PDB file of C-alpha atoms in Angstrom:
ATOM      1  CA  MET A   1     -11.370  -6.010  16.348  1.00 92.00           C
ATOM      2  CA  ARG A   2     -11.424  -4.769  12.433  1.00 97.00           C
ATOM      3  CA  ARG A   3      -7.974  -5.146  11.017  1.00 98.00           C
ATOM      4  CA  ALA A   4      -7.013  -4.576   7.489  1.00 98.00           C
ATOM      5  CA  ILE A   5      -4.240  -5.200   5.513  1.00 98.00           C
ATOM      6  CA  PHE A   6      -3.108  -3.048   2.504  1.00 98.00           C
ATOM      7  CA  PRO A   7      -0.786  -4.609   0.099  1.00 98.00           C
ATOM      8  CA  GLY A   8       1.999  -3.548  -2.022  1.00 96.00           C
ATOM      9  CA  SER A   9       5.458  -3.030  -2.755  1.00 96.00           C
ATOM     10  CA  PHE A  10       5.512   0.922  -1.976  1.00 97.00           C
ATOM     11  CA  ASP A  11       8.470   1.762  -3.770  1.00 97.00           C
ATOM     12  CA  PRO A  12       8.431   4.507  -2.890  1.00 97.00           C
ATOM     13  CA  ILE A  13       4.995   4.920  -1.035  1.00 97.00           C
ATOM     14  CA  THR A  14       3.219   8.056  -2.343  1.00 97.00           C
ATOM     15  CA  LEU A  15       0.525  10.791  -1.568  1.00 97.00           C
ATOM     16  CA  GLY A  16      -1.683   8.275  -2.901  1.00 97.00           C
ATOM     17  CA  HIS A  17      -1.037   5.748  -0.738  1.00 97.00           C
ATOM     18  CA  VAL A  18      -0.890   7.852   2.129  1.00 98.00           C
ATOM     19  CA  ASP A  19      -4.267   9.600   1.409  1.00 97.00           C
ATOM     20  CA  ILE A  20      -5.840   5.778   0.844  1.00 98.00           C
ATOM     21  CA  VAL A  21      -4.256   5.041   4.408  1.00 98.00           C
ATOM     22  CA  ASN A  22      -5.764   8.274   6.271  1.00 98.00           C
ATOM     23  CA  ARG A  23      -9.065   7.521   4.723  1.00 97.00           C
ATOM     24  CA  ALA A  24      -9.357   4.121   5.803  1.00 98.00           C
ATOM     25  CA  LEU A  25      -8.574   4.779   9.260  1.00 98.00           C
ATOM     26  CA  PRO A  26     -11.663   5.510  10.326  1.00 98.00           C
ATOM     27  CA  LEU A  27     -12.904   2.344   8.897  1.00 98.00           C
ATOM     28  CA  PHE A  28     -10.501   0.106  10.897  1.00 98.00           C
ATOM     29  CA  ASP A  29      -9.499  -0.713  14.493  1.00 98.00           C
ATOM     30  CA  GLU A  30      -5.687  -1.318  13.058  1.00 98.00           C
ATOM     31  CA  ILE A  31      -4.229  -1.055   9.600  1.00 98.00           C
ATOM     32  CA  ILE A  32      -1.137  -3.201   8.439  1.00 98.00           C
ATOM     33  CA  ILE A  33       0.915  -1.518   5.585  1.00 98.00           C
ATOM     34  CA  ALA A  34       2.433  -4.843   3.869  1.00 98.00           C
ATOM     35  CA  ILE A  35       5.330  -4.887   1.923  1.00 98.00           C
ATOM     36  CA  GLY A  36       5.182  -7.650  -0.367  1.00 96.00           C
ATOM     37  CA  ILE A  37       8.709  -9.056  -1.353  1.00 94.00           C
ATOM     38  CA  ASN A  38       8.935 -10.678  -4.943  1.00 87.00           C
ATOM     39  CA  ALA A  39      12.233 -11.870  -5.573  1.00 81.00           C
ATOM     40  CA  ASP A  40      12.005 -11.634  -9.308  1.00 84.00           C
ATOM     41  CA  LYS A  41      11.270  -7.857  -8.742  1.00 86.00           C
ATOM     42  CA  LYS A  42      13.682  -5.461  -9.064  1.00 91.00           C
ATOM     43  CA  TYR A  43      13.213  -2.059  -6.645  1.00 95.00           C
ATOM     44  CA  MET A  44      14.511   0.871  -6.615  1.00 95.00           C
ATOM     45  CA  PHE A  45      14.580   1.411  -3.117  1.00 95.00           C
ATOM     46  CA  SER A  46      15.808  -1.580  -0.358  1.00 95.00           C
ATOM     47  CA  LEU A  47      13.019  -3.009   2.058  1.00 96.00           C
ATOM     48  CA  GLU A  48      14.753  -1.344   4.652  1.00 97.00           C
ATOM     49  CA  GLU A  49      14.296   2.065   3.285  1.00 97.00           C
ATOM     50  CA  ARG A  50      10.667   1.133   2.184  1.00 97.00           C
ATOM     51  CA  VAL A  51       9.545   0.071   5.592  1.00 98.00           C
ATOM     52  CA  ASN A  52      11.624   3.226   7.011  1.00 97.00           C
ATOM     53  CA  PHE A  53       9.705   5.496   4.849  1.00 98.00           C
ATOM     54  CA  ILE A  54       5.818   3.856   5.897  1.00 98.00           C
ATOM     55  CA  LYS A  55       7.434   3.798   9.997  1.00 98.00           C
ATOM     56  CA  GLU A  56       8.450   7.550   9.783  1.00 97.00           C
ATOM     57  CA  THR A  57       5.345   8.847   7.618  1.00 97.00           C
ATOM     58  CA  TYR A  58       2.978   6.719  10.451  1.00 98.00           C
ATOM     59  CA  LYS A  59       5.104   7.201  13.959  1.00 97.00           C
ATOM     60  CA  HIS A  60       2.280   9.227  15.358  1.00 97.00           C
ATOM     61  CA  GLU A  61      -0.399   6.511  14.355  1.00 98.00           C
ATOM     62  CA  PRO A  62      -0.731   4.011  16.479  1.00 98.00           C
ATOM     63  CA  LYS A  63      -3.330   2.383  14.174  1.00 98.00           C
ATOM     64  CA  ILE A  64      -0.578   1.842  11.770  1.00 98.00           C
ATOM     65  CA  LYS A  65       1.606  -1.344  11.663  1.00 98.00           C
ATOM     66  CA  VAL A  66       4.265  -2.005   9.271  1.00 98.00           C
ATOM     67  CA  LEU A  67       5.097  -5.870   7.944  1.00 98.00           C
ATOM     68  CA  THR A  68       6.829  -7.690   5.240  1.00 98.00           C
ATOM     69  CA  TYR A  69       5.679 -11.211   3.691  1.00 97.00           C
ATOM     70  CA  THR A  70       6.288 -13.372   0.718  1.00 96.00           C
ATOM     71  CA  GLY A  71       3.742 -15.541  -0.873  1.00 94.00           C
ATOM     72  CA  LEU A  72      -0.054 -15.020  -1.376  1.00 94.00           C
ATOM     73  CA  THR A  73      -1.718 -11.855   0.430  1.00 96.00           C
ATOM     74  CA  THR A  74      -4.413 -13.806   1.406  1.00 96.00           C
ATOM     75  CA  ASP A  75      -2.133 -16.734   3.205  1.00 96.00           C
ATOM     76  CA  PHE A  76      -0.457 -14.007   4.978  1.00 97.00           C
ATOM     77  CA  CYS A  77      -3.869 -12.358   5.785  1.00 97.00           C
ATOM     78  CA  GLU A  78      -4.859 -16.063   7.308  1.00 96.00           C
ATOM     79  CA  LYS A  79      -1.422 -16.193   8.891  1.00 97.00           C
ATOM     80  CA  ILE A  80      -2.332 -13.099  11.084  1.00 97.00           C
ATOM     81  CA  ASP A  81      -5.690 -12.809  11.278  1.00 96.00           C
ATOM     82  CA  VAL A  82      -6.578  -9.927   9.268  1.00 97.00           C
ATOM     83  CA  ASP A  83     -10.368 -10.191   7.493  1.00 96.00           C
ATOM     84  CA  PHE A  84      -9.839  -7.304   4.984  1.00 98.00           C
ATOM     85  CA  ILE A  85      -7.687  -6.298   2.534  1.00 98.00           C
ATOM     86  CA  LEU A  86      -7.866  -2.779   1.601  1.00 98.00           C
ATOM     87  CA  ARG A  87      -6.965  -1.196  -2.172  1.00 97.00           C
ATOM     88  CA  GLY A  88      -7.365   2.147  -3.848  1.00 96.00           C
ATOM     89  CA  LEU A  89      -8.542   2.687  -7.235  1.00 95.00           C
ATOM     90  CA  ARG A  90      -7.098   5.642  -9.204  1.00 91.00           C
ATOM     91  CA  ASN A  91      -8.985   4.654 -12.612  1.00 89.00           C
ATOM     92  CA  PRO A  92     -11.168   2.178 -14.499  1.00 90.00           C
ATOM     93  CA  ALA A  93      -8.329   0.370 -15.489  1.00 89.00           C
ATOM     94  CA  ASP A  94      -7.355  -0.514 -11.738  1.00 89.00           C
ATOM     95  CA  PHE A  95     -11.084  -1.193 -10.556  1.00 93.00           C
ATOM     96  CA  GLU A  96     -11.362  -4.317 -13.349  1.00 93.00           C
ATOM     97  CA  PHE A  97      -7.722  -5.559 -12.118  1.00 93.00           C
ATOM     98  CA  GLU A  98      -8.373  -5.186  -8.656  1.00 94.00           C
ATOM     99  CA  LYS A  99     -12.252  -6.874  -9.078  1.00 95.00           C
ATOM    100  CA  ALA A 100     -10.378  -9.882 -10.375  1.00 95.00           C
ATOM    101  CA  ILE A 101      -8.131 -10.282  -7.868  1.00 95.00           C
ATOM    102  CA  ALA A 102     -10.803  -9.728  -4.702  1.00 96.00           C
ATOM    103  CA  GLN A 103     -12.944 -12.148  -6.848  1.00 96.00           C
ATOM    104  CA  THR A 104     -10.252 -14.942  -7.075  1.00 95.00           C
ATOM    105  CA  ASN A 105      -9.508 -14.024  -3.066  1.00 94.00           C
ATOM    106  CA  ARG A 106     -13.166 -15.149  -2.458  1.00 93.00           C
ATOM    107  CA  LYS A 107     -13.018 -18.064  -3.903  1.00 93.00           C
ATOM    108  CA  LEU A 108      -9.752 -18.957  -2.177  1.00 91.00           C
ATOM    109  CA  THR A 109     -10.824 -17.448   1.278  1.00 94.00           C
ATOM    110  CA  LYS A 110     -13.485 -15.170   3.113  1.00 92.00           C
ATOM    111  CA  ILE A 111     -10.996 -12.079   3.084  1.00 96.00           C
ATOM    112  CA  GLU A 112     -13.334  -9.195   1.835  1.00 96.00           C
ATOM    113  CA  THR A 113     -11.225  -6.500  -0.230  1.00 97.00           C
ATOM    114  CA  VAL A 114     -12.327  -2.939   0.827  1.00 98.00           C
ATOM    115  CA  PHE A 115     -12.149  -0.184  -2.294  1.00 97.00           C
ATOM    116  CA  LEU A 116     -11.392   3.211  -1.793  1.00 97.00           C
ATOM    117  CA  LEU A 117     -11.348   5.821  -4.767  1.00 95.00           C
ATOM    118  CA  THR A 118      -8.281   8.048  -4.817  1.00 93.00           C
ATOM    119  CA  SER A 119      -8.755  11.145  -4.356  1.00 94.00           C
ATOM    120  CA  ALA A 120      -9.003  13.602  -7.523  1.00 93.00           C
ATOM    121  CA  ASP A 121      -5.247  15.764  -6.206  1.00 94.00           C
ATOM    122  CA  THR A 122      -3.905  12.203  -6.162  1.00 93.00           C
ATOM    123  CA  ALA A 123      -5.442  10.078  -8.502  1.00 92.00           C
ATOM    124  CA  PHE A 124      -2.702  10.646 -11.228  1.00 93.00           C
ATOM    125  CA  ILE A 125       0.467   9.524  -8.778  1.00 94.00           C
ATOM    126  CA  SER A 126       2.106   6.034  -9.034  1.00 93.00           C
ATOM    127  CA  SER A 127       4.850   4.818  -7.927  1.00 94.00           C
ATOM    128  CA  SER A 128       6.295   3.938 -10.967  1.00 94.00           C
ATOM    129  CA  ILE A 129       5.978   7.448 -12.328  1.00 95.00           C
ATOM    130  CA  VAL A 130       7.473   8.704  -9.334  1.00 96.00           C
ATOM    131  CA  ARG A 131      10.451   6.253  -9.849  1.00 95.00           C
ATOM    132  CA  ASP A 132      11.075   7.772 -13.160  1.00 96.00           C
ATOM    133  CA  VAL A 133      11.168  11.099 -11.859  1.00 96.00           C
ATOM    134  CA  TYR A 134      13.077  10.614  -9.489  1.00 95.00           C
ATOM    135  CA  ARG A 135      15.868   8.567 -11.910  1.00 94.00           C
ATOM    136  CA  HIS A 136      16.217  11.414 -14.006  1.00 96.00           C
ATOM    137  CA  GLY A 137      16.644  13.738 -11.163  1.00 95.00           C
ATOM    138  CA  GLY A 138      13.157  15.710 -11.062  1.00 95.00           C
ATOM    139  CA  ASP A 139      11.242  17.223  -7.992  1.00 96.00           C
ATOM    140  CA  ILE A 140       9.334  14.194  -6.326  1.00 97.00           C
ATOM    141  CA  SER A 141       8.732  16.367  -3.168  1.00 96.00           C
ATOM    142  CA  LYS A 142       4.759  16.587  -4.430  1.00 96.00           C
ATOM    143  CA  PHE A 143       4.046  12.955  -4.933  1.00 97.00           C
ATOM    144  CA  VAL A 144       5.631  11.522  -1.867  1.00 97.00           C
ATOM    145  CA  PRO A 145       5.353  11.717   2.076  1.00 97.00           C
ATOM    146  CA  LYS A 146       8.758  13.832   3.661  1.00 95.00           C
ATOM    147  CA  SER A 147      10.157  10.267   5.032  1.00 96.00           C
ATOM    148  CA  VAL A 148      10.865   9.537   1.084  1.00 96.00           C
ATOM    149  CA  LEU A 149      12.627  12.839   0.762  1.00 92.00           C
ATOM    150  CA  LYS A 150      15.223  12.430   3.205  1.00 77.00           C
ATOM    151  CA  LYS A 151      16.774   9.411   1.728  1.00 62.00           C
TER     152      LYS A 151
END
């Protein structure tokens, strides 16, 4: 069974994330959207809200699971027996950053990283931009799935 983890903070999940997951579905038997918990990070949305946003978005997709974890992503992959890390790339800066992480992960484990380029219509979306628009009362409906708007 080909299983992948799609790690992130998903604060909140965006249409860019959804694009990557949806396009990866034919590649894997299961995709675990894994919300990493960092005690030093300040989140706009609670962990429970973020989990619910994702579960609601994928409630009709049996190949998607949502889990949370702490620590190294590779340790979590080994713990739940996952061989692939799924990552989306928006731009060259993302590639350089993600390449270094993927190479480090390969030195630590045998876990492969699979990169998908974001679609042109979602490449500009980031959770930090969405949070900034939301914080200032702007309309985020073009950037996030409907589950986030129900908040």
